[in-house]
mmCIF file of C-alpha atoms and ligand atoms in Angstrom:
data_model
loop_
_atom_site.group_PDB
_atom_site.id
_atom_site.type_symbol
_atom_site.label_atom_id
_atom_site.label_comp_id
_atom_site.label_asym_id
_atom_site.label_seq_id
_atom_site.Cartn_x
_atom_site.Cartn_y
_atom_site.Cartn_z
ATOM 1 C CA MET A 1 123.982 115.715 80.717
ATOM 2 C CA LYS A 2 124.355 111.955 81.176
ATOM 3 C CA THR A 3 123.076 110.335 84.363
ATOM 4 C CA LEU A 4 125.699 108.122 85.928
ATOM 5 C CA LEU A 5 124.399 104.694 86.945
ATOM 6 C CA LEU A 6 126.472 103.412 89.834
ATOM 7 C CA ASN A 7 126.004 100.259 91.820
ATOM 8 C CA ASN A 8 128.876 100.396 94.141
ATOM 9 C CA ILE A 9 129.335 102.446 97.275
ATOM 10 C CA SER A 10 132.955 103.501 96.791
ATOM 11 C CA ASP A 11 132.446 105.041 93.286
ATOM 12 C CA THR A 12 129.404 106.877 94.593
ATOM 13 C CA LYS A 13 131.351 108.230 97.554
ATOM 14 C CA LYS A 14 134.173 109.332 95.210
ATOM 15 C CA ASN A 15 131.773 111.494 93.191
ATOM 16 C CA ILE A 16 130.196 112.912 96.361
ATOM 17 C CA LYS A 17 133.609 113.822 97.739
ATOM 18 C CA GLU A 18 134.437 115.757 94.570
ATOM 19 C CA TRP A 19 131.104 117.679 94.729
ATOM 20 C CA LYS A 20 131.630 118.452 98.415
ATOM 21 C CA LYS A 21 135.143 119.738 97.688
ATOM 22 C CA ASN A 22 133.608 122.174 95.213
ATOM 23 C CA GLY A 23 131.064 123.354 97.809
ATOM 24 C CA GLN A 24 128.058 121.973 95.893
ATOM 25 C CA THR A 25 124.843 121.092 97.710
ATOM 26 C CA ILE A 26 123.567 117.537 97.357
ATOM 27 C CA GLY A 27 119.965 116.332 97.261
ATOM 28 C CA LEU A 28 119.009 112.703 97.777
ATOM 29 C CA VAL A 29 115.773 111.106 96.599
ATOM 30 C CA PRO A 30 115.622 107.605 98.138
ATOM 31 C CA THR A 31 113.372 105.267 96.163
ATOM 32 C CA MET A 32 112.734 101.593 95.589
ATOM 33 C CA GLY A 33 112.500 102.231 91.841
ATOM 34 C CA ALA A 34 109.456 101.629 89.590
ATOM 35 C CA LEU A 35 109.454 105.404 89.340
ATOM 36 C CA HIS A 36 106.200 107.269 88.630
ATOM 37 C CA ALA A 37 105.038 110.886 88.625
ATOM 38 C CA GLY A 38 105.145 110.960 92.429
ATOM 39 C CA HIS A 39 108.900 110.221 92.364
ATOM 40 C CA ALA A 40 109.313 112.678 89.497
ATOM 41 C CA SER A 41 107.860 115.417 91.666
ATOM 42 C CA LEU A 42 110.459 114.636 94.410
ATOM 43 C CA ILE A 43 113.251 114.731 91.835
ATOM 44 C CA LYS A 44 112.040 118.042 90.399
ATOM 45 C CA LYS A 45 111.946 119.547 93.892
ATOM 46 C CA ALA A 46 115.468 118.235 94.527
ATOM 47 C CA LYS A 47 116.682 119.766 91.249
ATOM 48 C CA GLU A 48 115.195 123.154 92.238
ATOM 49 C CA THR A 49 116.845 122.984 95.671
ATOM 50 C CA CYS A 50 120.282 121.460 95.117
ATOM 51 C CA ASP A 51 123.309 121.653 92.854
ATOM 52 C CA LYS A 52 123.571 117.864 92.453
ATOM 53 C CA VAL A 53 120.881 115.212 92.716
ATOM 54 C CA VAL A 54 121.301 111.573 93.582
ATOM 55 C CA VAL A 55 118.385 109.114 93.224
ATOM 56 C CA SER A 56 118.825 105.804 94.994
ATOM 57 C CA VAL A 57 117.009 102.802 93.554
ATOM 58 C CA PHE A 58 117.080 99.923 96.015
ATOM 59 C CA VAL A 59 114.374 97.406 96.910
ATOM 60 C CA ASN A 60 115.428 97.095 100.510
ATOM 61 C CA PRO A 61 115.066 93.483 101.686
ATOM 62 C CA ILE A 62 115.162 94.295 105.411
ATOM 63 C CA GLN A 63 111.979 96.386 105.303
ATOM 64 C CA PHE A 64 109.816 93.557 103.909
ATOM 65 C CA GLY A 65 108.221 90.928 106.107
ATOM 66 C CA PRO A 66 108.547 87.239 105.196
ATOM 67 C CA ASN A 67 105.067 87.155 103.595
ATOM 68 C CA GLU A 68 105.299 90.465 101.800
ATOM 69 C CA ASP A 69 105.997 91.369 98.180
ATOM 70 C CA TYR A 70 109.818 91.673 98.195
ATOM 71 C CA ASP A 71 110.241 89.143 95.331
ATOM 72 C CA LYS A 72 107.454 90.489 93.170
ATOM 73 C CA TYR A 73 108.105 94.209 93.832
ATOM 74 C CA PRO A 74 108.436 95.837 90.347
ATOM 75 C CA ARG A 75 112.041 96.306 89.219
ATOM 76 C CA THR A 76 112.309 98.560 86.139
ATOM 77 C CA ILE A 77 115.824 99.984 86.273
ATOM 78 C CA GLU A 78 116.102 100.766 82.523
ATOM 79 C CA LYS A 79 112.898 102.796 82.608
ATOM 80 C CA ASP A 80 113.886 104.433 85.920
ATOM 81 C CA LEU A 81 117.243 105.457 84.468
ATOM 82 C CA LYS A 82 115.534 107.022 81.453
ATOM 83 C CA ILE A 83 113.198 109.047 83.716
ATOM 84 C CA CYS A 84 116.169 110.194 85.822
ATOM 85 C CA GLU A 85 118.093 111.120 82.685
ATOM 86 C CA GLU A 86 115.174 113.236 81.438
ATOM 87 C CA LEU A 87 114.915 114.984 84.786
ATOM 88 C CA GLY A 88 118.641 115.777 84.903
ATOM 89 C CA VAL A 89 119.595 113.508 87.829
ATOM 90 C CA ASN A 90 123.375 113.335 88.311
ATOM 91 C CA ILE A 91 123.724 109.867 89.809
ATOM 92 C CA VAL A 92 121.392 106.896 90.072
ATOM 93 C CA PHE A 93 122.782 104.776 92.889
ATOM 94 C CA ALA A 94 121.362 101.264 92.434
ATOM 95 C CA PRO A 95 123.286 98.876 94.683
ATOM 96 C CA SER A 96 122.630 95.155 95.072
ATOM 97 C CA PRO A 97 121.589 93.775 98.491
ATOM 98 C CA ASN A 98 125.101 92.363 98.820
ATOM 99 C CA GLU A 99 126.631 95.751 98.217
ATOM 100 C CA MET A 100 124.443 97.288 100.910
ATOM 101 C CA TYR A 101 124.498 94.536 103.514
ATOM 102 C CA GLY A 102 127.437 92.290 102.684
ATOM 103 C CA ASN A 103 127.486 88.798 101.263
ATOM 104 C CA GLY A 104 124.854 86.402 102.428
ATOM 105 C CA VAL A 105 122.427 88.843 104.045
ATOM 106 C CA LYS A 106 119.069 87.191 104.494
ATOM 107 C CA LEU A 107 115.717 88.846 105.073
ATOM 108 C CA SER A 108 115.776 87.684 108.669
ATOM 109 C CA ASP A 109 119.417 88.558 109.293
ATOM 110 C CA THR A 110 119.969 89.103 112.996
ATOM 111 C CA GLU A 111 123.605 90.079 112.658
ATOM 112 C CA LEU A 112 123.035 93.560 111.391
ATOM 113 C CA THR A 113 123.103 96.847 113.334
ATOM 114 C CA PHE A 114 119.586 98.319 113.115
ATOM 115 C CA VAL A 115 118.095 101.716 113.811
ATOM 116 C CA CYS A 116 115.042 101.268 116.091
ATOM 117 C CA PRO A 117 112.564 104.116 115.808
ATOM 118 C CA PRO A 118 110.688 105.069 119.023
ATOM 119 C CA TYR A 119 108.039 102.591 120.070
ATOM 120 C CA ASN A 120 105.213 105.152 120.145
ATOM 121 C CA LEU A 121 105.804 105.871 116.456
ATOM 122 C CA ILE A 122 105.800 102.271 115.309
ATOM 123 C CA ASP A 123 103.140 100.827 117.589
ATOM 124 C CA CYS A 124 100.378 102.124 115.343
ATOM 125 C CA MET A 125 99.249 102.382 111.727
ATOM 126 C CA CYS A 126 101.563 100.459 109.329
ATOM 127 C CA GLY A 127 103.909 99.490 112.172
ATOM 128 C CA LYS A 128 101.232 97.267 113.713
ATOM 129 C CA SER A 129 100.808 94.972 110.724
ATOM 130 C CA ARG A 130 104.406 95.250 109.498
ATOM 131 C CA PRO A 131 106.609 94.455 112.483
ATOM 132 C CA GLY A 132 110.223 95.426 111.813
ATOM 133 C CA HIS A 133 109.299 97.435 108.727
ATOM 134 C CA PHE A 134 110.269 100.821 110.067
ATOM 135 C CA ASP A 135 113.497 99.475 111.600
ATOM 136 C CA GLY A 136 114.376 98.356 108.078
ATOM 137 C CA VAL A 137 113.396 101.694 106.567
ATOM 138 C CA ALA A 138 115.286 103.785 109.129
ATOM 139 C CA THR A 139 118.362 101.534 108.835
ATOM 140 C CA VAL A 140 118.595 101.705 105.046
ATOM 141 C CA VAL A 141 117.863 105.438 104.973
ATOM 142 C CA LEU A 142 120.593 106.104 107.521
ATOM 143 C CA LYS A 143 122.994 104.023 105.425
ATOM 144 C CA LEU A 144 122.005 105.987 102.311
ATOM 145 C CA PHE A 145 122.523 109.253 104.192
ATOM 146 C CA ASN A 146 125.992 108.091 105.250
ATOM 147 C CA ILE A 147 126.943 107.081 101.708
ATOM 148 C CA VAL A 148 125.491 110.107 99.887
ATOM 149 C CA GLN A 149 125.868 112.729 102.654
ATOM 150 C CA PRO A 150 123.026 114.817 101.320
ATOM 151 C CA ASP A 151 122.261 118.358 102.497
ATOM 152 C CA PHE A 152 118.589 117.708 101.659
ATOM 153 C CA ALA A 153 116.604 114.464 101.370
ATOM 154 C CA PHE A 154 113.182 114.345 99.699
ATOM 155 C CA PHE A 155 110.310 112.094 100.806
ATOM 156 C CA GLY A 156 106.663 111.854 99.815
ATOM 157 C CA GLN A 157 103.889 112.743 102.271
ATOM 158 C CA LYS A 158 102.069 109.608 101.069
ATOM 159 C CA ASP A 159 104.237 107.544 103.443
ATOM 160 C CA ALA A 160 103.272 109.828 106.313
ATOM 161 C CA GLN A 161 104.403 107.526 109.110
ATOM 162 C CA GLN A 162 107.735 106.892 107.382
ATOM 163 C CA LEU A 163 108.237 110.629 106.949
ATOM 164 C CA PHE A 164 107.467 111.311 110.628
ATOM 165 C CA ILE A 165 109.846 108.564 111.752
ATOM 166 C CA LEU A 166 112.664 109.739 109.497
ATOM 167 C CA LYS A 167 112.324 113.359 110.626
ATOM 168 C CA ARG A 168 112.555 112.053 114.184
ATOM 169 C CA MET A 169 115.633 109.996 113.323
ATOM 170 C CA VAL A 170 117.360 113.056 111.851
ATOM 171 C CA HIS A 171 116.573 115.001 115.020
ATOM 172 C CA ASP A 172 117.390 112.248 117.542
ATOM 173 C CA LEU A 173 120.660 111.178 115.858
ATOM 174 C CA ASN A 174 121.792 114.767 115.166
ATOM 175 C CA LEU A 175 122.055 114.187 111.425
ATOM 176 C CA ASP A 176 123.267 117.206 109.509
ATOM 177 C CA LEU A 177 120.650 117.416 106.774
ATOM 178 C CA THR A 178 117.154 118.702 106.101
ATOM 179 C CA ILE A 179 114.234 116.433 105.229
ATOM 180 C CA VAL A 180 111.955 117.976 102.627
ATOM 181 C CA PRO A 181 108.400 116.575 102.655
ATOM 182 C CA CYS A 182 106.654 116.651 99.267
ATOM 183 C CA PRO A 183 102.897 116.475 98.611
ATOM 184 C CA ILE A 184 101.060 113.377 97.495
ATOM 185 C CA VAL A 185 100.652 113.112 93.729
ATOM 186 C CA ARG A 186 97.306 111.723 92.569
ATOM 187 C CA GLU A 187 95.759 110.486 89.330
ATOM 188 C CA LYS A 188 93.039 112.799 87.931
ATOM 189 C CA ASP A 189 90.382 110.696 89.650
ATOM 190 C CA GLY A 190 92.104 110.957 93.065
ATOM 191 C CA LEU A 191 93.948 107.643 93.327
ATOM 192 C CA ALA A 192 97.266 108.256 95.112
ATOM 193 C CA LEU A 193 100.215 107.218 92.937
ATOM 194 C CA SER A 194 102.067 104.140 94.165
ATOM 195 C CA SER A 195 104.412 101.653 92.540
ATOM 196 C CA ARG A 196 102.040 98.977 93.879
ATOM 197 C CA ASN A 197 99.136 100.339 91.783
ATOM 198 C CA THR A 198 100.583 98.241 88.932
ATOM 199 C CA TYR A 199 99.342 95.152 90.807
ATOM 200 C CA LEU A 200 95.694 96.303 90.492
ATOM 201 C CA SER A 201 93.264 94.914 87.928
ATOM 202 C CA ASP A 202 90.817 97.421 86.325
ATOM 203 C CA GLU A 203 88.095 96.244 88.682
ATOM 204 C CA GLU A 204 90.348 96.543 91.746
ATOM 205 C CA ARG A 205 91.430 100.007 90.682
ATOM 206 C CA LYS A 206 87.761 101.137 90.784
ATOM 207 C CA THR A 207 87.443 99.678 94.256
ATOM 208 C CA ALA A 208 90.693 101.294 95.357
ATOM 209 C CA LEU A 209 89.363 104.714 94.334
ATOM 210 C CA THR A 210 86.957 104.633 97.293
ATOM 211 C CA ILE A 211 90.020 105.035 99.559
ATOM 212 C CA SER A 212 90.757 108.597 98.438
ATOM 213 C CA LYS A 213 87.004 109.285 98.189
ATOM 214 C CA SER A 214 86.529 108.356 101.841
ATOM 215 C CA LEU A 215 89.396 110.655 102.885
ATOM 216 C CA ASN A 216 87.866 113.401 100.808
ATOM 217 C CA GLN A 217 84.533 112.919 102.527
ATOM 218 C CA ILE A 218 86.232 113.297 105.908
ATOM 219 C CA LYS A 219 87.745 116.557 104.707
ATOM 220 C CA ILE A 220 84.368 117.848 103.520
ATOM 221 C CA LEU A 221 82.641 116.978 106.799
ATOM 222 C CA TYR A 222 85.486 118.435 108.867
ATOM 223 C CA ASN A 223 85.264 121.682 106.879
ATOM 224 C CA GLN A 224 81.526 121.711 107.689
ATOM 225 C CA GLY A 225 82.423 121.665 111.394
ATOM 226 C CA ILE A 226 82.377 117.976 112.378
ATOM 227 C CA LYS A 227 85.352 117.335 114.700
ATOM 228 C CA ASP A 228 84.325 114.095 116.386
ATOM 229 C CA THR A 229 86.609 111.452 114.845
ATOM 230 C CA LYS A 230 84.082 108.684 115.521
ATOM 231 C CA LYS A 231 81.536 110.450 113.277
ATOM 232 C CA LEU A 232 84.195 111.114 110.638
ATOM 233 C CA PHE A 233 85.327 107.479 110.823
ATOM 234 C CA ASP A 234 81.742 106.181 110.312
ATOM 235 C CA ALA A 235 81.180 108.511 107.354
ATOM 236 C CA ALA A 236 84.373 107.292 105.705
ATOM 237 C CA ILE A 237 83.484 103.639 106.282
ATOM 238 C CA SER A 238 80.151 104.136 104.532
ATOM 239 C CA ILE A 239 82.007 105.230 101.398
ATOM 240 C CA LEU A 240 84.717 102.574 101.357
ATOM 241 C CA ASP A 241 83.947 99.703 99.006
ATOM 242 C CA LYS A 242 82.862 96.693 101.068
ATOM 243 C CA SER A 243 85.305 94.385 99.301
ATOM 244 C CA LEU A 244 88.260 96.351 100.698
ATOM 245 C CA GLU A 245 89.809 94.886 103.779
ATOM 246 C CA LEU A 246 90.365 97.884 106.046
ATOM 247 C CA GLU A 247 93.534 97.634 108.115
ATOM 248 C CA TYR A 248 93.277 101.018 109.826
ATOM 249 C CA LEU A 249 91.773 104.481 109.563
ATOM 250 C CA GLU A 250 93.478 106.625 112.154
ATOM 251 C CA PHE A 251 93.434 110.247 113.202
ATOM 252 C CA ARG A 252 96.781 111.489 114.537
ATOM 253 C CA ASN A 253 98.001 114.887 115.670
ATOM 254 C CA ALA A 254 100.208 115.989 112.741
ATOM 255 C CA ASP A 255 102.849 117.477 115.100
ATOM 256 C CA THR A 256 103.024 114.885 117.863
ATOM 257 C CA PHE A 257 101.581 111.786 116.160
ATOM 258 C CA GLU A 258 99.273 111.250 119.176
ATOM 259 C CA ASP A 259 95.928 109.572 118.632
ATOM 260 C CA VAL A 260 93.120 112.154 118.268
ATOM 261 C CA GLN A 261 89.496 111.741 119.431
ATOM 262 C CA GLU A 262 88.271 115.287 118.931
ATOM 263 C CA ILE A 263 90.103 117.295 116.257
ATOM 264 C CA ASN A 264 91.556 120.546 117.589
ATOM 265 C CA GLY A 265 94.649 121.140 115.442
ATOM 266 C CA THR A 266 96.344 119.959 112.290
ATOM 267 C CA THR A 267 95.491 116.280 111.960
ATOM 268 C CA LEU A 268 96.775 113.451 109.846
ATOM 269 C CA VAL A 269 94.002 111.135 108.666
ATOM 270 C CA ALA A 270 95.683 107.950 107.469
ATOM 271 C CA ILE A 271 94.279 104.796 105.982
ATOM 272 C CA ALA A 272 95.537 101.372 104.894
ATOM 273 C CA ALA A 273 93.433 98.792 103.165
ATOM 274 C CA LYS A 274 93.901 95.653 101.151
ATOM 275 C CA CYS A 275 92.434 95.636 97.682
ATOM 276 C CA GLY A 276 92.570 91.984 96.622
ATOM 277 C CA LYS A 277 96.158 91.081 97.461
ATOM 278 C CA THR A 278 97.441 94.649 97.186
ATOM 279 C CA ARG A 279 97.979 96.692 100.312
ATOM 280 C CA LEU A 280 97.384 100.392 99.709
ATOM 281 C CA ILE A 281 97.908 103.440 101.930
ATOM 282 C CA ASP A 282 96.761 107.031 101.612
ATOM 283 C CA ASN A 283 96.268 110.064 103.833
ATOM 284 C CA GLU A 284 95.081 113.638 104.093
ATOM 285 C CA ILE A 285 96.121 116.410 106.444
ATOM 286 C CA ILE A 286 93.074 118.324 107.734
HETATM 287 O O1 LIG B 1 109.511 104.979 100.519
HETATM 288 C C1 LIG B 1 110.287 104.165 99.987
HETATM 289 O O2 LIG B 1 110.317 103.967 98.792
HETATM 290 C C2 LIG B 1 111.250 103.353 100.870
HETATM 291 O O3 LIG B 1 110.668 103.047 102.081
HETATM 292 C C3 LIG B 1 112.618 104.042 101.084
HETATM 293 C C4 LIG B 1 112.464 105.379 101.811
HETATM 294 C C5 LIG B 1 113.276 104.312 99.734
HETATM 295 C C6 LIG B 1 113.525 103.169 101.910
HETATM 296 O O4 LIG B 1 113.753 101.941 101.298
#
């Protein structure tokens, strides 16, 4: 089966309409491309769950801040298409920024309708250092949902805050689809897969490994009975390579996203750190 590469909205909608007419279920895997085994796991899950699978490949300008890596973000559409083909994806939807936002959209465009996630979900973790990021994510994802009209949409647990916000958007805006969270995929040595790992030098990669190691240490100590997040925080810090620039290490209730001092339920432990110029995130649920 050939994967159809489409870059315009109306052709994509035409195909979707046909599938819907035939009563087929549709799965959407939204990505920014540079696909790796983490994305492949989302696509495989989508293939198991749905009759038809659409992968969107779109480096979304409105979710990048002015000093972030929008321009240098890896764009590997030929390789992505090949991966999608091998995994039996029906459509790769890869629009241009103009196709998504109209001619002349700029990163700082103020003439666009945005989705604003609730303040308590963006005033922490990645939202603090990336103002506007989650507005941009929620906006593009809602647009993708409206174009593709999926029954199921698949997102990685690695972007835990994004996942929480998107689930909340689906609930709050009464969207008729199910979000399917998928587990983090790691390298053998524990490094969480990310398209941004390609920025790391060999030396930086070694340093970056201490991020997953520190989360693992928290898990070990928690399983030994330590529930005080201050103690867990200190233990993690002692493992993190000193050359990493820690942005946050937070403990959040996995159901409510509230800040946790003493762990007494399922808890998200999330971390962001800069390794050289590369910003990396990772998390564990304990
Ligand atoms: O997680 C990502 O790759 C992006 O934030 C997403 C969900 C595709 C929106 O651009």
